[in-house]
Short mmCIF file of C-alpha atoms and ligand atoms in Angstrom, two decimals:
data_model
loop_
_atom_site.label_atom_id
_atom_site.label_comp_id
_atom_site.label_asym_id
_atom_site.label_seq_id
_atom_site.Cartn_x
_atom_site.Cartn_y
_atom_site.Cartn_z
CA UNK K 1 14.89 -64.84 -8.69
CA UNK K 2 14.90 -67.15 -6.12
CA UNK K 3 17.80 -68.74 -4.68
CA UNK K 4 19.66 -71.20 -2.28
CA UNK K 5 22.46 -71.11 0.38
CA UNK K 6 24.94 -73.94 -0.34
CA UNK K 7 28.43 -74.85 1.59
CA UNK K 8 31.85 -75.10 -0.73
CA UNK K 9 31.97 -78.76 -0.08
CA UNK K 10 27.75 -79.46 -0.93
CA UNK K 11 28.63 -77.69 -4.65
CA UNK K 12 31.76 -79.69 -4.64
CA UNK K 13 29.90 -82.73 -3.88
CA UNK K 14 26.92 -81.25 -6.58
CA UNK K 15 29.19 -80.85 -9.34
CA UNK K 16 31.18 -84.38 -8.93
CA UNK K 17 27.75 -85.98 -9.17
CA UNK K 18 26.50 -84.42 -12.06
CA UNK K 19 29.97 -84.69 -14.18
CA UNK K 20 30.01 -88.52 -12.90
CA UNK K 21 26.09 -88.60 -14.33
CA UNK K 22 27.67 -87.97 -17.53
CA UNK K 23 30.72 -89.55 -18.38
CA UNK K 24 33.95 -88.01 -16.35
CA UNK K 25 35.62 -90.43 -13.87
CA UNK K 26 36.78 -89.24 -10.49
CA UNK K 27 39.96 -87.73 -11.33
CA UNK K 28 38.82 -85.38 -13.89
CA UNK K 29 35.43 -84.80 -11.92
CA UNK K 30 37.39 -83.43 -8.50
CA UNK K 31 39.67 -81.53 -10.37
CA UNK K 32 36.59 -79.37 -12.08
CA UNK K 33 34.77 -79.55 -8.53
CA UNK K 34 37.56 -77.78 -7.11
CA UNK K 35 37.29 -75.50 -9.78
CA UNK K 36 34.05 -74.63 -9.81
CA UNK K 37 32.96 -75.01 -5.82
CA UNK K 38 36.03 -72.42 -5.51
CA UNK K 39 34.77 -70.03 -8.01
CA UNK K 40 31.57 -69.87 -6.21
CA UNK K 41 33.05 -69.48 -2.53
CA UNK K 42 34.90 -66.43 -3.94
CA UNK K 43 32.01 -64.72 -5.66
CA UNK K 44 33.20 -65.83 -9.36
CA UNK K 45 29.66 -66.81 -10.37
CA UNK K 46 30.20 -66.72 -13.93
CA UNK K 47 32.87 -69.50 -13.54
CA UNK K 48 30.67 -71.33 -11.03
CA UNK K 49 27.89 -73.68 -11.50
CA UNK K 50 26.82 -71.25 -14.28
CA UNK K 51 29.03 -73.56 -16.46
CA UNK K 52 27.78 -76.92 -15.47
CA UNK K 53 25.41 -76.69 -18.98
CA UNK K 54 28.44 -75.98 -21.37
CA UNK K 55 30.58 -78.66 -19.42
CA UNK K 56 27.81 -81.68 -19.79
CA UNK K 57 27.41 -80.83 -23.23
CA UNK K 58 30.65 -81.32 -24.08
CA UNK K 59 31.17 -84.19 -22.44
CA UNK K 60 27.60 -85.69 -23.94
CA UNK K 61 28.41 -84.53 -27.95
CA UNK K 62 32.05 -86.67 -26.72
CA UNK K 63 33.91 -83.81 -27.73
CA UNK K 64 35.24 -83.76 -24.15
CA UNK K 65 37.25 -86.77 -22.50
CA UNK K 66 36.08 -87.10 -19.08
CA UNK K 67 38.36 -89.99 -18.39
CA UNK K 68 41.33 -88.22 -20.05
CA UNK K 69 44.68 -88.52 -17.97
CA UNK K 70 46.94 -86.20 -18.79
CA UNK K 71 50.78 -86.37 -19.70
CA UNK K 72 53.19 -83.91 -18.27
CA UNK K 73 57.03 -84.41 -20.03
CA UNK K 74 59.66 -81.69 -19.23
CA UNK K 75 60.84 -80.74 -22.66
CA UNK K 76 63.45 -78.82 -21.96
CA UNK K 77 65.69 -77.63 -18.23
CA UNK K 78 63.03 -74.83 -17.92
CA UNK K 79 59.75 -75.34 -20.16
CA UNK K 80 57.09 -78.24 -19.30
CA UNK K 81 54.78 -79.64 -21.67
CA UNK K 82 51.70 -81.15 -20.38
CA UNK K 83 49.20 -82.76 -22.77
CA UNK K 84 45.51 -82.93 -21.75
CA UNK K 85 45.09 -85.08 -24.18
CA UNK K 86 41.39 -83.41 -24.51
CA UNK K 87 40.34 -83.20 -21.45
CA UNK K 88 39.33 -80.34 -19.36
CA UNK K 89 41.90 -78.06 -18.27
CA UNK K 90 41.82 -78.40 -14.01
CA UNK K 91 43.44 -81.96 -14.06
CA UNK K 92 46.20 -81.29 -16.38
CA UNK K 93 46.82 -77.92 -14.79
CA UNK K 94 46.58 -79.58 -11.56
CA UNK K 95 49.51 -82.77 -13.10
CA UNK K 96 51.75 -79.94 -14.68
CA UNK K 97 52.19 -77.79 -11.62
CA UNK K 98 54.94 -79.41 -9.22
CA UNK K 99 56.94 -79.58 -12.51
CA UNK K 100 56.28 -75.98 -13.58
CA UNK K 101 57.06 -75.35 -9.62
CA UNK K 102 60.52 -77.02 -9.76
CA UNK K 103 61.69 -76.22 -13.29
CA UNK K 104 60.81 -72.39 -11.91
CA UNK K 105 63.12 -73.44 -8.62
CA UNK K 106 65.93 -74.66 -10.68
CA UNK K 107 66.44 -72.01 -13.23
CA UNK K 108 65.08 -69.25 -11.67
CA UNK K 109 62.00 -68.85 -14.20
CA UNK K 110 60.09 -71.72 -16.34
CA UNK K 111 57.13 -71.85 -18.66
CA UNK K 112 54.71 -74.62 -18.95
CA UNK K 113 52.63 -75.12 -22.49
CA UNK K 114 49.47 -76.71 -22.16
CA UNK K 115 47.93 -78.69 -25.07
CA UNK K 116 45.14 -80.52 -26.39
CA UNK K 117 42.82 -79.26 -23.32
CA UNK K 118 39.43 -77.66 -22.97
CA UNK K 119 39.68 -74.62 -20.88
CA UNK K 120 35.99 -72.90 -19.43
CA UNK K 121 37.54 -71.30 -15.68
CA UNK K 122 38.86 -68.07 -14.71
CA UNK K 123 42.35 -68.39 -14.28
CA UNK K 124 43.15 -67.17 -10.45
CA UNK K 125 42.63 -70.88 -8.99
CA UNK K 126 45.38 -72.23 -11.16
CA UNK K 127 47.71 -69.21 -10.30
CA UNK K 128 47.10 -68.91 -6.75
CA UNK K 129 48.33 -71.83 -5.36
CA UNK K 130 51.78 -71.17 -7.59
CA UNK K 131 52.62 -67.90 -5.71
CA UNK K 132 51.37 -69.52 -2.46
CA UNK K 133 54.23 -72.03 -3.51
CA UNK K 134 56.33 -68.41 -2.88
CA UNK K 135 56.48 -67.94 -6.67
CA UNK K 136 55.50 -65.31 -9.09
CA UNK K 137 53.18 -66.64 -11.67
CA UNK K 138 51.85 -65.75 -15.02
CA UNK K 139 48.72 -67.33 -16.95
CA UNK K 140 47.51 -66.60 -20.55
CA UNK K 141 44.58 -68.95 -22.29
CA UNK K 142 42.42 -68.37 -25.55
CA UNK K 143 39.02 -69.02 -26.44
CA UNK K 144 36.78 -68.41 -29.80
CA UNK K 145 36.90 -64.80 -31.63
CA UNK K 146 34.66 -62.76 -29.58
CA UNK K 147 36.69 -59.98 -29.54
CA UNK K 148 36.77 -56.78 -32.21
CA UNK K 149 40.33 -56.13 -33.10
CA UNK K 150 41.09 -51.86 -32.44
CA UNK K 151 39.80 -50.68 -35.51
CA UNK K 152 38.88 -53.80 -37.16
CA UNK K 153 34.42 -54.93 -37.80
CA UNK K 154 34.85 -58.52 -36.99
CA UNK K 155 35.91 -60.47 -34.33
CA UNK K 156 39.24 -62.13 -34.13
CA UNK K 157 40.52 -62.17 -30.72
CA UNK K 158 39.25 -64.64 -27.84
CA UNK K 159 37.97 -62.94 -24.89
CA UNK K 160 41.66 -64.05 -23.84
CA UNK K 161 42.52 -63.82 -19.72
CA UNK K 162 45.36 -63.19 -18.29
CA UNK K 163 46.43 -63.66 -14.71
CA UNK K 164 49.19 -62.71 -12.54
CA UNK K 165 49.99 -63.79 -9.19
CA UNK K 166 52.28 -62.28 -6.73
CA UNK K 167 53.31 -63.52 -2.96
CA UNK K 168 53.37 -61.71 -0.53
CA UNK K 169 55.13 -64.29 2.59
CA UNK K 170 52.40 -64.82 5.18
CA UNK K 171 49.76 -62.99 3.40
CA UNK K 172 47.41 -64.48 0.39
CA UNK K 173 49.45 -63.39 -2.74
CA UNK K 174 48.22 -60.39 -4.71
CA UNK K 175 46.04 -62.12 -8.25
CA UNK K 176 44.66 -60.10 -10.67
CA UNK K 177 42.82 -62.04 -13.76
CA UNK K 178 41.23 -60.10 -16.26
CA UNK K 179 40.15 -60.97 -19.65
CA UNK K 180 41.33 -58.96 -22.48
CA UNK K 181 37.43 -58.11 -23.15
CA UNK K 182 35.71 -54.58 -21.85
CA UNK K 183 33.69 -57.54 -19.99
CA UNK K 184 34.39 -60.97 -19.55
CA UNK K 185 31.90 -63.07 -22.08
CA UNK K 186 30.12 -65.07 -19.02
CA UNK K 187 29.31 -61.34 -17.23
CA UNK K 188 27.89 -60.17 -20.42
CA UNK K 189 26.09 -63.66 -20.65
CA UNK K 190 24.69 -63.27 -16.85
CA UNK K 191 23.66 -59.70 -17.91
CA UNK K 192 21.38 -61.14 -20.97
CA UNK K 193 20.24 -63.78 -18.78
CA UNK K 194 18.70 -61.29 -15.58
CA UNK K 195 18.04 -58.69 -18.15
CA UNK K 196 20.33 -56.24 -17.32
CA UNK K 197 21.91 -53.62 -19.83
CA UNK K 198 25.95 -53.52 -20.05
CA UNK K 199 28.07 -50.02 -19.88
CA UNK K 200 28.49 -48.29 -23.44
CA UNK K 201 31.49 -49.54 -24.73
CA UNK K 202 31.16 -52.96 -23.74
CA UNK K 203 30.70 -54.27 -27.28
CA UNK K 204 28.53 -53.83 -31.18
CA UNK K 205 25.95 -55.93 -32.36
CA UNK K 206 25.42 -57.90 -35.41
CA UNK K 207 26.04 -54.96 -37.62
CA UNK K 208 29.44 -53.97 -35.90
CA UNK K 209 27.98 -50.89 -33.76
CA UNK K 210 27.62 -49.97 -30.05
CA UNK K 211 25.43 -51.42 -27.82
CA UNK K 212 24.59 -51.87 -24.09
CA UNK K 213 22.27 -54.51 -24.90
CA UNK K 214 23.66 -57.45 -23.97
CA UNK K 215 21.34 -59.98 -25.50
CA UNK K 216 22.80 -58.51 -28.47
CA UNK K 217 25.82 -58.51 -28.19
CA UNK K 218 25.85 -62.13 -27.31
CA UNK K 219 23.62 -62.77 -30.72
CA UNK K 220 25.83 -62.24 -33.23
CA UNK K 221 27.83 -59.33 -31.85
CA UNK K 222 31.08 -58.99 -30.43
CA UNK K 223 32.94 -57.59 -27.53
CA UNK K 224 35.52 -54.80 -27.61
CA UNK K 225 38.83 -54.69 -26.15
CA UNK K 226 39.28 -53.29 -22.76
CA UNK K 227 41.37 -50.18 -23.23
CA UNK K 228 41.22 -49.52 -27.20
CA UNK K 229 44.11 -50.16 -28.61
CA UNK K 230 46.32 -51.12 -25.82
CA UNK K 231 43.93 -54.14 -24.61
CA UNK K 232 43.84 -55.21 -28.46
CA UNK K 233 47.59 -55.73 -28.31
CA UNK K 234 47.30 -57.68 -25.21
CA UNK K 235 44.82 -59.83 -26.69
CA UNK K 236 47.19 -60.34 -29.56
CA UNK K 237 49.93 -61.17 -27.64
CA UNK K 238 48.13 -63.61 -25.86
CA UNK K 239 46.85 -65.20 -29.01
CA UNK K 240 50.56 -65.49 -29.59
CA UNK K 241 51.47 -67.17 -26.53
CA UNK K 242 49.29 -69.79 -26.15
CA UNK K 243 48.36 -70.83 -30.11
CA UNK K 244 51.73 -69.20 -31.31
CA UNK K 245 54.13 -71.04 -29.19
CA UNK K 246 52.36 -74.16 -28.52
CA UNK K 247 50.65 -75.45 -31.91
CA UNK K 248 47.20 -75.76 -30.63
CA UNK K 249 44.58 -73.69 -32.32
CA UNK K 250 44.37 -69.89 -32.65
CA UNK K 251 40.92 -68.53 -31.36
CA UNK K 252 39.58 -68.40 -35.26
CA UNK K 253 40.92 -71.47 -35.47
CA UNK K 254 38.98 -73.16 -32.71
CA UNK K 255 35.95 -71.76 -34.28
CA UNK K 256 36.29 -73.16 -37.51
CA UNK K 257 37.40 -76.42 -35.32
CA UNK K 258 34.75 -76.39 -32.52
CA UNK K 259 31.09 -78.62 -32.92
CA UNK K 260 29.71 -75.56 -31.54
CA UNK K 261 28.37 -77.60 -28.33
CA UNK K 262 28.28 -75.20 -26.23
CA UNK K 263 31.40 -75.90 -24.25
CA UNK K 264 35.10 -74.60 -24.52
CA UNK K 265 36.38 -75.49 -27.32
CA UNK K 266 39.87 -77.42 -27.91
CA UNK K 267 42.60 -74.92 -26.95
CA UNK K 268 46.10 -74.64 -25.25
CA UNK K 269 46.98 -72.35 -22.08
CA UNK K 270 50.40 -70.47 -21.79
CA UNK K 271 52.15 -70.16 -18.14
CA UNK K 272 55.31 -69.14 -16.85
CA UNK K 273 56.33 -68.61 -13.32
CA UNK K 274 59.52 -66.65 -11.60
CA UNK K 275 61.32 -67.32 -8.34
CA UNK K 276 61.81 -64.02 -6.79
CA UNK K 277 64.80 -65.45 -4.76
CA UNK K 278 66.93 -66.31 -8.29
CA UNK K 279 66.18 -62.66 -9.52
CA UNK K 280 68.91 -60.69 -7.77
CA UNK K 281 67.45 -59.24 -4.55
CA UNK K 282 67.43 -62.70 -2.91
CA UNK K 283 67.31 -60.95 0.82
CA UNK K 284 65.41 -58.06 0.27
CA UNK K 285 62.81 -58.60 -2.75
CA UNK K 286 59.72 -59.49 -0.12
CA UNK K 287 60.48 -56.33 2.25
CA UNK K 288 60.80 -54.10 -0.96
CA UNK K 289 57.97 -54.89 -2.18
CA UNK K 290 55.57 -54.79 0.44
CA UNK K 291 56.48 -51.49 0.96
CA UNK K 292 55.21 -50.68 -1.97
CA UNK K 293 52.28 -52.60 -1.99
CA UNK K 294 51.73 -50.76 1.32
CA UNK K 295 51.98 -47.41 -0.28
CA UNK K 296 49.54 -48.63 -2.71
CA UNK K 297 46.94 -49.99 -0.35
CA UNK K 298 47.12 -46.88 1.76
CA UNK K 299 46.08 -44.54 -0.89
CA UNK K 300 42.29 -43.66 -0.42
CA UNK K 301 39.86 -46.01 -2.82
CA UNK K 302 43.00 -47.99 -4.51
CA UNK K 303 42.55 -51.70 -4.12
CA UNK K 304 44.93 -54.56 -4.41
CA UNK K 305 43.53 -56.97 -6.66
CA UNK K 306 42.67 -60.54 -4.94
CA UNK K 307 40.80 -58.79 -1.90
CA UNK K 308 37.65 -59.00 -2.71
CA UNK K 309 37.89 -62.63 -3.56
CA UNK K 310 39.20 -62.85 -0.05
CA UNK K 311 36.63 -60.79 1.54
CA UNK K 312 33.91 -63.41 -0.34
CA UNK K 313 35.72 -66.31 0.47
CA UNK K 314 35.48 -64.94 4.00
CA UNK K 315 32.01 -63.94 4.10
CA UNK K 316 30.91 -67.41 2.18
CA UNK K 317 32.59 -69.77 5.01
CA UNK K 318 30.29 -68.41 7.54
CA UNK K 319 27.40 -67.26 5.71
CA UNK K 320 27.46 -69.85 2.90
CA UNK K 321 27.10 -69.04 -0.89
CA UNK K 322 23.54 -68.02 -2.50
CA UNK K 323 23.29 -70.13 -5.81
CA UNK K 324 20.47 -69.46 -7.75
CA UNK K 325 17.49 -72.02 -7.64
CA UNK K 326 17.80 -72.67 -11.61
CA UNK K 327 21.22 -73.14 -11.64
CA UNK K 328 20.33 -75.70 -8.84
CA UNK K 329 17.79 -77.20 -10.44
CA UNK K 330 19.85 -77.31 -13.62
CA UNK K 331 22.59 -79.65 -12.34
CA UNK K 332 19.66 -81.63 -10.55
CA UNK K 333 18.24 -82.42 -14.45
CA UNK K 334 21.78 -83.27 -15.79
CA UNK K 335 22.10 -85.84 -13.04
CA UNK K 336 18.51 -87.82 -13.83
CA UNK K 337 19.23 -87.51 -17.63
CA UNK K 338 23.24 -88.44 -17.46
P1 NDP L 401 37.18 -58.11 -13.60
O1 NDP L 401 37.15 -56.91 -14.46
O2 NDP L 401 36.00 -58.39 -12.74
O3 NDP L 401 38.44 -58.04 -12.62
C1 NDP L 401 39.73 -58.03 -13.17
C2 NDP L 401 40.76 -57.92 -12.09
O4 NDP L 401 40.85 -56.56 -11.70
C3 NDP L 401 40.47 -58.71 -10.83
O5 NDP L 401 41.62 -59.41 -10.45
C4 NDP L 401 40.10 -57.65 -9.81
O6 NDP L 401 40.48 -57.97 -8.48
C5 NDP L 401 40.88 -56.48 -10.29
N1 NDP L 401 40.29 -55.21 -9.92
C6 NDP L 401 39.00 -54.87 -9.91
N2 NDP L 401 38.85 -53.59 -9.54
C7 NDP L 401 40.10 -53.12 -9.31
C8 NDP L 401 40.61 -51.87 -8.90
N3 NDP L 401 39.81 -50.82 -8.66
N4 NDP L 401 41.95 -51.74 -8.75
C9 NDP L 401 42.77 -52.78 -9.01
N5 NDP L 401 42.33 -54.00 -9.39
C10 NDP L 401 41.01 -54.15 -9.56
O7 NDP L 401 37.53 -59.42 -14.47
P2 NDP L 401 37.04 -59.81 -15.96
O8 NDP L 401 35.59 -59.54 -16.04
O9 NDP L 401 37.92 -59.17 -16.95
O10 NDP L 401 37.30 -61.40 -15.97
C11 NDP L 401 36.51 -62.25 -15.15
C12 NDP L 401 36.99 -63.67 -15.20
O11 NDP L 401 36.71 -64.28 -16.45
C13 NDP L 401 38.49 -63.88 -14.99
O12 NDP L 401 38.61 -64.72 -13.85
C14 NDP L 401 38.99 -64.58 -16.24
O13 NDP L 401 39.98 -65.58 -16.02
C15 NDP L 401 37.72 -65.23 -16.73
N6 NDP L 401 37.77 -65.51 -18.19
C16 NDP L 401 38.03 -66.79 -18.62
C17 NDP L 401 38.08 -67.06 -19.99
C18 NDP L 401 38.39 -68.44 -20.50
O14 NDP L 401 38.39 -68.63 -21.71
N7 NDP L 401 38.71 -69.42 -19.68
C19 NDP L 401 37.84 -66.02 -20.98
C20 NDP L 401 37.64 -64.71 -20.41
C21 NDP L 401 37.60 -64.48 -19.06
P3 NDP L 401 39.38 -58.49 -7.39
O15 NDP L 401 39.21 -59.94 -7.69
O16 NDP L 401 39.97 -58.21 -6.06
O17 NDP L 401 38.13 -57.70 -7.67
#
């Protein structure tokens, strides 16, 4: 498959274009290019560019406001509420954090519930630049059921991601982000699209059994949890969080609610974030844990998660970042048709 080297800032520039072809207004159209251009400089291609079809459809069935400007109202001393008022999720994510950031300052720990938004990015660029801020940071979104319950036939469960973020002083802060699925929906999707079987275990097809076809499992077939049980409770809880807490739609839910575009459907997100200096170890909590994090580093083939979106973001500044020529030449046709 043939492809292209692109700079961050040309599929920054690429994506504001093609949203602007179709309907969002700058605002709203730098918020998902900073998104997206990021996903791609740190190796996230399945939140990349990959998602520039689902986004202009949503925008052209009008089920997406791309001129949406989003509210942010702090409810209460420690929770902020900030309504997208159904627009995509970067801008009001983007609004809502210097509250979240000073609610979390003033009481020690805060949550922020995000409504009426339409959320279709990994989670790490909305958490990262909260424990850069020197705080911890927690995020939690839902999708449509394409997860199997443990034990159940159908699914019920979005493919529901959760993200934590740690800091670490001078160093990028530790993120992990991991979706409650064996594999994250758009890895299985990549998989069908090159061709390319997924591990056993990954999820059934139509008729509720095991599969490593991936084709298959995205026709009419469903993921399975990561970890069995455990990662079915997690994707529970996280139902709970963000639909449970906040009104908006459980995954099912946004199913039954969705016009099946092809983009993310209506949803809310779930976020809280900690300051580690109101917790109790004030003087010592950064020293402490490094220590740790050293001992875990230091152990032969462990890993601290982040890294290797480091190391790409790295190795994409002064190589630049291969995108494939369709996905190119994709974005190229929404532009001429917007
Ligand atoms: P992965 O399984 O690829 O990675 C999950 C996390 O585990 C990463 O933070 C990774 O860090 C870390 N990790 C990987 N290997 C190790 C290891 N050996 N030891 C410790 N940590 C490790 O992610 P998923 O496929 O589950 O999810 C991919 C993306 O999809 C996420 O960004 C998620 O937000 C997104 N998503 C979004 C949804 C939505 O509705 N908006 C729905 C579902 C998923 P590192 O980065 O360093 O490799």
């Amino acid at each position: 498959m043939t492809q292209l080297f692109m700079t961050e800032a040309e599929i920054y520039q690429l994506v504001i274009d093609c949203l602007a072809a179709n309907g969002c207004n700058k605002d709203n159209a730098e918020a998902l290019a900073r998104t997206i251009s990021r996903a791609e400089r740190d190796g996230c291609a399945s939140h990349g560019l990959f998602r520039m079809p689902g986004y202009v459809a949503s925008l052209r069935s009008g089920k997406v406001d791309g001129c949406a400007t989003p509210t942010v109202e702090r409810i209460s001393p420690a929770v902020v509420r900030v309504d997208g008022h159904r627009g995509y999720a970067p801008l009001a994510l983007e609004r809502g954090r210097q509250a979240l950031i000073e609610a979390a300052r003033d009481n020690g720990i805060a949550a922020m519930a995000l409504v009426n938004i339409h959320h279709f990015a990994a989670l790490w660029p909305e958490v990262e630049p909260i424990a850069e801020a020197g705080l911890v940071a927690m995020a939690f979104t839902t999708y449509k059921p394409a997860v199997v319950p443990a034990g159940a036939k159908q699914p019920l469960f979005g493919t529901n991601p959760m993200c934590f973020g740690w800091p670490r002083g001078d160093r990028p802060p530790l993120v992990f982000d991991q979706a409650s699925a064996a594999m994250a929906r758009g890895e299985v999707m990549i998989a069908a699209r090159d061709g390319h079987a997924v591990p056993l275990g990954t999820g059934v097809d139509a008729q509720g059994e095991l599969t490593t076809d991936a084709q298959q499992i995205i026709d009419g077939g469903a993921l399975l949890p990561f970890g069995g049980h455990k990662g079915s409770t997690i994707a529970m809880m996280i139902e709970l969080l963000v639909a449970g807490l906040t009104g908006m739609d459980f995954s099912y839910q946004a199913q039954e609610n969705d016009n099946n575009d092809g983009g993310p459907p209506n949803g809310g997100e779930f976020m809280l974030a900690i300051d580690p200096n109101r917790c109790g170890d004030a003087d010592n909590w950064l020293e402490h844990s490094e220590e740790f994090l050293a001992r875990l580093s230091g152990m032969p083939g462990a890993h601290i998660p982040g890294d290797r979106r480091y190391a790409n973001r790295a190795a994409h500044a002064d190589g630049g970042i291969a995108v494939k020529q369709s996905v190119y030449d994709s974005c190229q046709q929404f532009m001429r048709t917007g």
